[in-house]
Amino acid sequence: MAKKAARAAKRSATPARPAARKSTPARKAAPRKAAAPARKSAARAASSGKADKYVYSWGAGKADGNGSMKPLLGGKGANLAEMARIGLPVPAGFTISTEVCTYYYANKRTYPAALDAQIRTGIAKIEKVMGVKFGDARKFPLLVAVRSGARDSMPGMMDTILNLGLNDETVIALERATNNPRFAWDCYRRFIQMYGDVVLGVQKRAGEDHEPFETVLEHYKHETYGNGELEDNKLTADDLKNIIARFKALVKERTGKAFPTDPWKQLEGAVSAVFGSWMNDRAIVYRRKYNIPAEWGTAVNVQAMVFGNTGEESGSGVAFTRDPATGEKVFYGEFLLNAQGEDVVAGVRTPEPVAQLAAEMPKAYKELERIRKVLESHFKDMQDFEFTIQDGTVYMLQTRNGKRTGVAAVRIATEMVKERLIDWKTAVMRVPADQLDQVLAPIFDRVAVKKAEVIARGLPAGPGAASGEVYFNADRAVEAAAKGKKVLLVRVETSPEDLRGMIAAEGILTARGGVSSHAALVARQMGKVCVCGAAALQVDYHKRTLTVNGVTYKEGDWLSIDGTAGEVYAGHIETGASEVIQGLVENDAESKKGRTFKNFVQLMKWCGEATRMSVRTNADTPEQVRNALAFGAVGIGLTRTEHMFFEGDRIDAMREMILADTLAAREEALAKLLPYQREDFFGIFKELKGYPATIRFLDPPLHEFLPNTDDQQKDLARKLGISVEKIKQRVHDLHEFNPMLGFRGCRLGISYPEITAMQARAVFEAAADANKKGYKAHPEIMIPLVGFKKELDLQVEIVHEVARKVQAERKTTIKYSVGTMIEVPRGAVTADEIAQTAEFFSFGTNDLTQTTLGMSRDDSGSFLPHYEETEIVKKNPFATIDQSGVGALMRIAVEKGRQARPGIKPGIRGEHGGEPDSVKFCDALGLDYVSCSPFRVPVARLAAAQAALAAAKK
Ligand code: ADP
Ligand code: MG
Ligand code: MG
């Protein structure tokens, strides 16, 4: 397989990253400022003529830079300096700062005058530390790697160039110095290929399927060995010499020039290629998508080479200080013997788990274990690092905070507190709120899984359990999922083209690939259940079959995977609630002993300590209330009373009410509904244990309750003893052109006060019943869709009157309040008037978004996706609050509301109440609480806690 393709796959896994980014807006905003001084100092250098520092060296335990200098040195450079400082074995090198990149683009792609000399000094320092000379044609020559490095690793940037400094003379010197011809010529072959590709642009042309260098290589292998797929490490020195000659000819043919031989010229070309790549299309597209300012620029790292391709005592690898899928504190990663650079992720050969090094190279393994500990105790976070072993000696080439699943994030954060590596506040900040629901993901039913047969094992790459029909191709998987099937996407390996299928699938299963494979990366970032590298699977795309141990499964057959354990099962296995849900909601004793459960509970406890806002829930039934309270909700933010009208034959009474011609007939029908509502409210008050319940009165347009089809209408006519014509007439009368803006919300109660009166009576009678039984009821009655103070006045009057009556009848007092939902712009801008009557208000941001944007959510599907693509809207405003539009109205309403009624406690409910960015925005607005669906409560609590901690830091 072409390495290039694998690299591309690795890269394009990254767009799944916004999840991680989204949750750390601070990170995005803060460094942006730092770009300004960078520009200034570059300009200063140009004008004053005084040489600024552009090159930052490290080596032999010292460094000019350090880990906090990411804006200036890029992420890779800053951490290389930091690792050198703390005495880790990092090959010497230097970083050319991001200021140079800024200068380069501000000055027509030229460099500051002082740069050249500083680079030469930088090389001289490397030479001194390493004891070798750049371009030395007699002794072991200094070879360097030229590596790009933005603040955050950024796909789309230039690929790394290794072994720079080789030419026809230095390669001989290298061969002689090492007495290892295969090694020397292998380096040279790699160098020409990489440099030819990324610097000289010898790449695939339009219409070509393969990289030209790969094509030459494959042809040679085919001609010589009759096998185009032969592994690279089987090639002899003579083979490599022949291939190099062909490579050079290819370069000459494509570029019209000979391959550059002067190491300094090579270096110049490579540095320019890195800076040039900052403005290539791929990089620009990526930056635009993730809001990375172009001013940041990239740094360039030039570093002495160490060699993983000298033989069987060498190799290269990538590793994590803990398991990034489960969070377990184990050394995790993979390693490829006798390999260089990205061979390990390119899929040319199958890497082995690092643990195996314990047996193969015990000394090197011990050193890696030591490094692993040093990294964590120094960086205080799980690290994702790259290393090379040259003849048994370990060298560190990169480290950064590792990406992890939501499950791993929770485990790592809580365990690191126990290990005293971090404090609890840091732990709360470390778990991305939008990934927390991964710990709530289903697991296999304990009993069912015991009976199931494990047919293969692979790497546990995405925690959770999934069961589905297998599909071997992304398109067919998408199709099947669209038909409502549960799908498992099974591939030999995945690539970016499979992304759609991966999203549609319940889980992903691959036969090949390790921790750094595309499937593993995507699963980690999307929170998909995934098992990868299950080597026993033989997938035949052509026949659309999968064979394991002699048993063949066809497309559409059921398999199940456990992404926490890395196991593949035959057939369908029932999935059940996660340990956390079983423990909290179902009060299951066994689950409460589990690690995930304990970690989760601990995290939520910390959230409770940190938070300013409280979290309520949207709930219409006692069961939902119970679930939400188990997750830590402190009341109901929204009960939608209309949901109560749809159950059983209640709908008939409702319809009778709608069809009634006279007040008396309507009241008669409403009287039938009253006991149902009262019972429902009682159930909710009972479950709430004294927490408040905001109850919204009837909101949807009445036609939603009437039947539409002929049959249903006939049926209803028979039941109610009226004519079908009458029903048809009423449906016709109630028909609206824009129901969203029509006869709904408080407009119903204004026209039919008896509906409001009945609902109020149901609430108060239920409250009286509850109080009598010792469940303290605390209803907050909410009148929807208010735009005029008078609307609210009229409704509130009815409520108070009913309250008086019920309290007198029952000889009791009920603690209640009446307020409104701010969900139309007029309500927001006149919140001061409305708050004179309203004792509380909360934002209904679904409707407020619809009415502010003049955009119907239900109809937005036809144009909104395009709006997101073209970035007219940055995010779907129905998922994340449109802060500058809708948010501005909210701010006005909060201010005006507090003016009129100082103690008013505004909240928010609806989809936005459980979405982390919106929750953080609400905290900034000073809202008192957010309300969301029961299963989003933990996410909202975490986001609220993070917002409070971030605000306290400022
Ligand atoms: P990326 O940003 O894509 O990870 P890197 O600059 O980290 O690119 O380089 C990719 C790989 O190249 C590294 O993982 C390492 O294996 C190899 N590499 C980079 N620098 C050196 C070096 N100085 N010596 C040997 N190998 C190197
Ligand atoms: Mg790297
Ligand atoms: Mg509404």
PDB file of N, CA, C and O and ligand atoms in Angstrom, residues 10 76 91 144-148 153 158-160 162 303-308 316-318 340-342 344 386-388 397-398 400, ligand 1:
ATOM      1  N   LYS A  10      -4.302   9.240   7.597  1.00  0.00           N
ATOM      2  CA  LYS A  10      -4.010   9.660   8.952  1.00  0.00           C
ATOM      3  C   LYS A  10      -4.433  11.122   9.103  1.00  0.00           C
ATOM      4  O   LYS A  10      -5.040  11.513  10.077  1.00  0.00           O
ATOM      5  N   LYS A  76       5.428  21.285  18.242  1.00  0.00           N
ATOM      6  CA  LYS A  76       6.487  20.279  18.187  1.00  0.00           C
ATOM      7  C   LYS A  76       7.793  20.864  18.704  1.00  0.00           C
ATOM      8  O   LYS A  76       8.468  20.268  19.545  1.00  0.00           O
ATOM      9  N   PRO A  91      17.529  14.195  20.007  1.00  0.00           N
ATOM     10  CA  PRO A  91      18.620  14.588  19.104  1.00  0.00           C
ATOM     11  C   PRO A  91      18.651  16.112  18.970  1.00  0.00           C
ATOM     12  O   PRO A  91      17.597  16.747  18.914  1.00  0.00           O
ATOM     13  N   VAL A 144      19.967  15.658   8.576  1.00  0.00           N
ATOM     14  CA  VAL A 144      18.925  16.280   9.395  1.00  0.00           C
ATOM     15  C   VAL A 144      17.527  15.925   8.911  1.00  0.00           C
ATOM     16  O   VAL A 144      17.320  15.545   7.754  1.00  0.00           O
ATOM     17  N   ALA A 145      16.587  16.078   9.842  1.00  0.00           N
ATOM     18  CA  ALA A 145      15.169  15.995   9.494  1.00  0.00           C
ATOM     19  C   ALA A 145      14.655  17.425   9.447  1.00  0.00           C
ATOM     20  O   ALA A 145      15.023  18.231  10.306  1.00  0.00           O
ATOM     21  N   VAL A 146      13.828  17.742   8.471  1.00  0.00           N
ATOM     22  CA  VAL A 146      13.202  19.064   8.420  1.00  0.00           C
ATOM     23  C   VAL A 146      11.709  18.841   8.631  1.00  0.00           C
ATOM     24  O   VAL A 146      11.055  18.141   7.860  1.00  0.00           O
ATOM     25  N   ARG A 147      11.214  19.412   9.722  1.00  0.00           N
ATOM     26  CA  ARG A 147       9.860  19.086  10.172  1.00  0.00           C
ATOM     27  C   ARG A 147       9.051  20.353  10.378  1.00  0.00           C
ATOM     28  O   ARG A 147       9.505  21.280  11.025  1.00  0.00           O
ATOM     29  N   SER A 148       7.848  20.356   9.867  1.00  0.00           N
ATOM     30  CA  SER A 148       7.002  21.530  10.083  1.00  0.00           C
ATOM     31  C   SER A 148       6.406  21.416  11.489  1.00  0.00           C
ATOM     32  O   SER A 148       6.396  20.358  12.099  1.00  0.00           O
ATOM     33  N   SER A 153      -0.819  20.456  15.947  1.00  0.00           N
ATOM     34  CA  SER A 153      -0.480  19.676  14.764  1.00  0.00           C
ATOM     35  C   SER A 153      -1.594  19.897  13.747  1.00  0.00           C
ATOM     36  O   SER A 153      -2.769  19.896  14.081  1.00  0.00           O
ATOM     37  N   MET A 158       3.152  20.510   5.418  1.00  0.00           N
ATOM     38  CA  MET A 158       4.129  19.726   4.687  1.00  0.00           C
ATOM     39  C   MET A 158       4.539  18.455   5.434  1.00  0.00           C
ATOM     40  O   MET A 158       4.614  18.438   6.651  1.00  0.00           O
ATOM     41  N   ASP A 159       4.814  17.416   4.662  1.00  0.00           N
ATOM     42  CA  ASP A 159       5.325  16.200   5.271  1.00  0.00           C
ATOM     43  C   ASP A 159       6.784  16.387   5.668  1.00  0.00           C
ATOM     44  O   ASP A 159       7.499  17.185   5.076  1.00  0.00           O
ATOM     45  N   THR A 160       7.175  15.628   6.634  1.00  0.00           N
ATOM     46  CA  THR A 160       8.553  15.697   7.121  1.00  0.00           C
ATOM     47  C   THR A 160       9.539  15.149   6.087  1.00  0.00           C
ATOM     48  O   THR A 160       9.245  14.186   5.379  1.00  0.00           O
ATOM     49  N   LEU A 162      13.187  13.474   5.752  1.00  0.00           N
ATOM     50  CA  LEU A 162      14.219  12.824   6.558  1.00  0.00           C
ATOM     51  C   LEU A 162      15.494  12.658   5.731  1.00  0.00           C
ATOM     52  O   LEU A 162      15.471  12.677   4.503  1.00  0.00           O
ATOM     53  N   GLN A 303      16.471  19.058  12.686  1.00  0.00           N
ATOM     54  CA  GLN A 303      16.957  18.213  13.784  1.00  0.00           C
ATOM     55  C   GLN A 303      17.872  17.108  13.264  1.00  0.00           C
ATOM     56  O   GLN A 303      17.637  16.546  12.195  1.00  0.00           O
ATOM     57  N   ALA A 304      18.909  16.843  14.048  1.00  0.00           N
ATOM     58  CA  ALA A 304      19.814  15.750  13.678  1.00  0.00           C
ATOM     59  C   ALA A 304      19.014  14.462  13.527  1.00  0.00           C
ATOM     60  O   ALA A 304      18.133  14.181  14.324  1.00  0.00           O
ATOM     61  N   MET A 305      19.346  13.699  12.509  1.00  0.00           N
ATOM     62  CA  MET A 305      18.671  12.412  12.310  1.00  0.00           C
ATOM     63  C   MET A 305      19.197  11.384  13.301  1.00  0.00           C
ATOM     64  O   MET A 305      20.380  11.350  13.616  1.00  0.00           O
ATOM     65  N   VAL A 306      18.297  10.554  13.766  1.00  0.00           N
ATOM     66  CA  VAL A 306      18.696   9.292  14.373  1.00  0.00           C
ATOM     67  C   VAL A 306      18.043   8.218  13.510  1.00  0.00           C
ATOM     68  O   VAL A 306      17.049   8.478  12.838  1.00  0.00           O
ATOM     69  N   PHE A 307      18.601   7.012  13.549  1.00  0.00           N
ATOM     70  CA  PHE A 307      18.211   6.062  12.519  1.00  0.00           C
ATOM     71  C   PHE A 307      17.590   4.799  13.082  1.00  0.00           C
ATOM     72  O   PHE A 307      18.226   4.059  13.840  1.00  0.00           O
ATOM     73  N   GLY A 308      16.381   4.579  12.673  1.00  0.00           N
ATOM     74  CA  GLY A 308      15.699   3.362  13.092  1.00  0.00           C
ATOM     75  C   GLY A 308      15.844   2.258  12.065  1.00  0.00           C
ATOM     76  O   GLY A 308      15.322   1.162  12.244  1.00  0.00           O
ATOM     77  N   SER A 316      11.328   2.216  14.789  1.00  0.00           N
ATOM     78  CA  SER A 316      10.667   3.451  15.213  1.00  0.00           C
ATOM     79  C   SER A 316       9.253   3.150  15.668  1.00  0.00           C
ATOM     80  O   SER A 316       8.642   2.150  15.279  1.00  0.00           O
ATOM     81  N   GLY A 317       8.739   4.029  16.517  1.00  0.00           N
ATOM     82  CA  GLY A 317       7.431   3.741  17.092  1.00  0.00           C
ATOM     83  C   GLY A 317       6.667   4.972  17.537  1.00  0.00           C
ATOM     84  O   GLY A 317       7.201   6.081  17.562  1.00  0.00           O
ATOM     85  N   VAL A 318       5.399   4.734  17.828  1.00  0.00           N
ATOM     86  CA  VAL A 318       4.554   5.762  18.434  1.00  0.00           C
ATOM     87  C   VAL A 318       3.921   5.130  19.667  1.00  0.00           C
ATOM     88  O   VAL A 318       3.616   3.941  19.659  1.00  0.00           O
ATOM     89  N   GLN A 340      12.013   3.376   9.524  1.00  0.00           N
ATOM     90  CA  GLN A 340      12.271   4.784   9.730  1.00  0.00           C
ATOM     91  C   GLN A 340      10.980   5.570   9.589  1.00  0.00           C
ATOM     92  O   GLN A 340      10.092   5.198   8.821  1.00  0.00           O
ATOM     93  N   GLY A 341      10.935   6.665  10.346  1.00  0.00           N
ATOM     94  CA  GLY A 341       9.864   7.637  10.165  1.00  0.00           C
ATOM     95  C   GLY A 341       8.498   7.038  10.250  1.00  0.00           C
ATOM     96  O   GLY A 341       8.197   6.301  11.183  1.00  0.00           O
ATOM     97  N   GLU A 342       7.705   7.316   9.267  1.00  0.00           N
ATOM     98  CA  GLU A 342       6.298   6.978   9.373  1.00  0.00           C
ATOM     99  C   GLU A 342       5.959   5.600   8.834  1.00  0.00           C
ATOM    100  O   GLU A 342       4.796   5.285   8.639  1.00  0.00           O
ATOM    101  N   VAL A 344       5.781   3.171  10.429  1.00  0.00           N
ATOM    102  CA  VAL A 344       4.944   2.532  11.439  1.00  0.00           C
ATOM    103  C   VAL A 344       3.455   2.830  11.245  1.00  0.00           C
ATOM    104  O   VAL A 344       2.599   2.003  11.535  1.00  0.00           O
ATOM    105  N   GLU A 386       6.498  10.088  19.959  1.00  0.00           N
ATOM    106  CA  GLU A 386       7.148   9.381  18.860  1.00  0.00           C
ATOM    107  C   GLU A 386       8.606   9.173  19.232  1.00  0.00           C
ATOM    108  O   GLU A 386       9.230  10.061  19.801  1.00  0.00           O
ATOM    109  N   PHE A 387       9.096   7.981  18.946  1.00  0.00           N
ATOM    110  CA  PHE A 387      10.483   7.694  19.317  1.00  0.00           C
ATOM    111  C   PHE A 387      11.147   6.824  18.260  1.00  0.00           C
ATOM    112  O   PHE A 387      10.485   6.221  17.418  1.00  0.00           O
ATOM    113  N   THR A 388      12.457   6.814  18.317  1.00  0.00           N
ATOM    114  CA  THR A 388      13.220   5.949  17.430  1.00  0.00           C
ATOM    115  C   THR A 388      14.288   5.267  18.266  1.00  0.00           C
ATOM    116  O   THR A 388      14.838   5.867  19.195  1.00  0.00           O
ATOM    117  N   LEU A 397      11.441  11.930  19.742  1.00  0.00           N
ATOM    118  CA  LEU A 397      11.292  12.823  18.593  1.00  0.00           C
ATOM    119  C   LEU A 397      10.080  13.739  18.690  1.00  0.00           C
ATOM    120  O   LEU A 397       9.962  14.699  17.938  1.00  0.00           O
ATOM    121  N   GLN A 398       9.183  13.448  19.573  1.00  0.00           N
ATOM    122  CA  GLN A 398       8.007  14.304  19.687  1.00  0.00           C
ATOM    123  C   GLN A 398       7.201  13.888  20.901  1.00  0.00           C
ATOM    124  O   GLN A 398       7.171  12.715  21.270  1.00  0.00           O
ATOM    125  N   ARG A 400       3.235  15.175  22.811  1.00  0.00           N
ATOM    126  CA  ARG A 400       2.117  16.130  22.922  1.00  0.00           C
ATOM    127  C   ARG A 400       1.029  15.476  23.756  1.00  0.00           C
ATOM    128  O   ARG A 400       1.036  14.250  23.947  1.00  0.00           O
TER     129      ARG A 400
HETATM  130  P1  ADP B   1       4.248  14.631  11.904  1.00  0.00           P
HETATM  131  O1  ADP B   1       3.983  16.015  12.332  1.00  0.00           O
HETATM  132  O2  ADP B   1       3.487  14.216  10.701  1.00  0.00           O
HETATM  133  O3  ADP B   1       4.141  13.672  13.032  1.00  0.00           O
HETATM  134  P2  ADP B   1       7.081  14.530  12.269  1.00  0.00           P
HETATM  135  O4  ADP B   1       7.895  15.759  12.029  1.00  0.00           O
HETATM  136  O5  ADP B   1       6.812  14.197  13.666  1.00  0.00           O
HETATM  137  O6  ADP B   1       5.773  14.616  11.414  1.00  0.00           O
HETATM  138  O7  ADP B   1       7.868  13.356  11.598  1.00  0.00           O
HETATM  139  C1  ADP B   1       7.274  12.141  11.325  1.00  0.00           C
HETATM  140  C2  ADP B   1       8.188  11.012  11.699  1.00  0.00           C
HETATM  141  O8  ADP B   1       9.455  11.186  11.111  1.00  0.00           O
HETATM  142  C3  ADP B   1       8.492  10.927  13.162  1.00  0.00           C
HETATM  143  O9  ADP B   1       7.478  10.246  13.845  1.00  0.00           O
HETATM  144  C4  ADP B   1       9.762  10.162  13.192  1.00  0.00           C
HETATM  145  O10 ADP B   1       9.513   8.788  13.100  1.00  0.00           O
HETATM  146  C5  ADP B   1      10.455  10.638  11.944  1.00  0.00           C
HETATM  147  N1  ADP B   1      11.411  11.640  12.323  1.00  0.00           N
HETATM  148  C6  ADP B   1      11.215  12.944  12.521  1.00  0.00           C
HETATM  149  N2  ADP B   1      12.349  13.550  12.921  1.00  0.00           N
HETATM  150  C7  ADP B   1      13.288  12.604  12.986  1.00  0.00           C
HETATM  151  C8  ADP B   1      14.671  12.585  13.340  1.00  0.00           C
HETATM  152  N3  ADP B   1      15.292  13.666  13.754  1.00  0.00           N
HETATM  153  N4  ADP B   1      15.318  11.405  13.275  1.00  0.00           N
HETATM  154  C9  ADP B   1      14.669  10.300  12.887  1.00  0.00           C
HETATM  155  N5  ADP B   1      13.393  10.239  12.543  1.00  0.00           N
HETATM  156  C10 ADP B   1      12.705  11.379  12.579  1.00  0.00           C
END
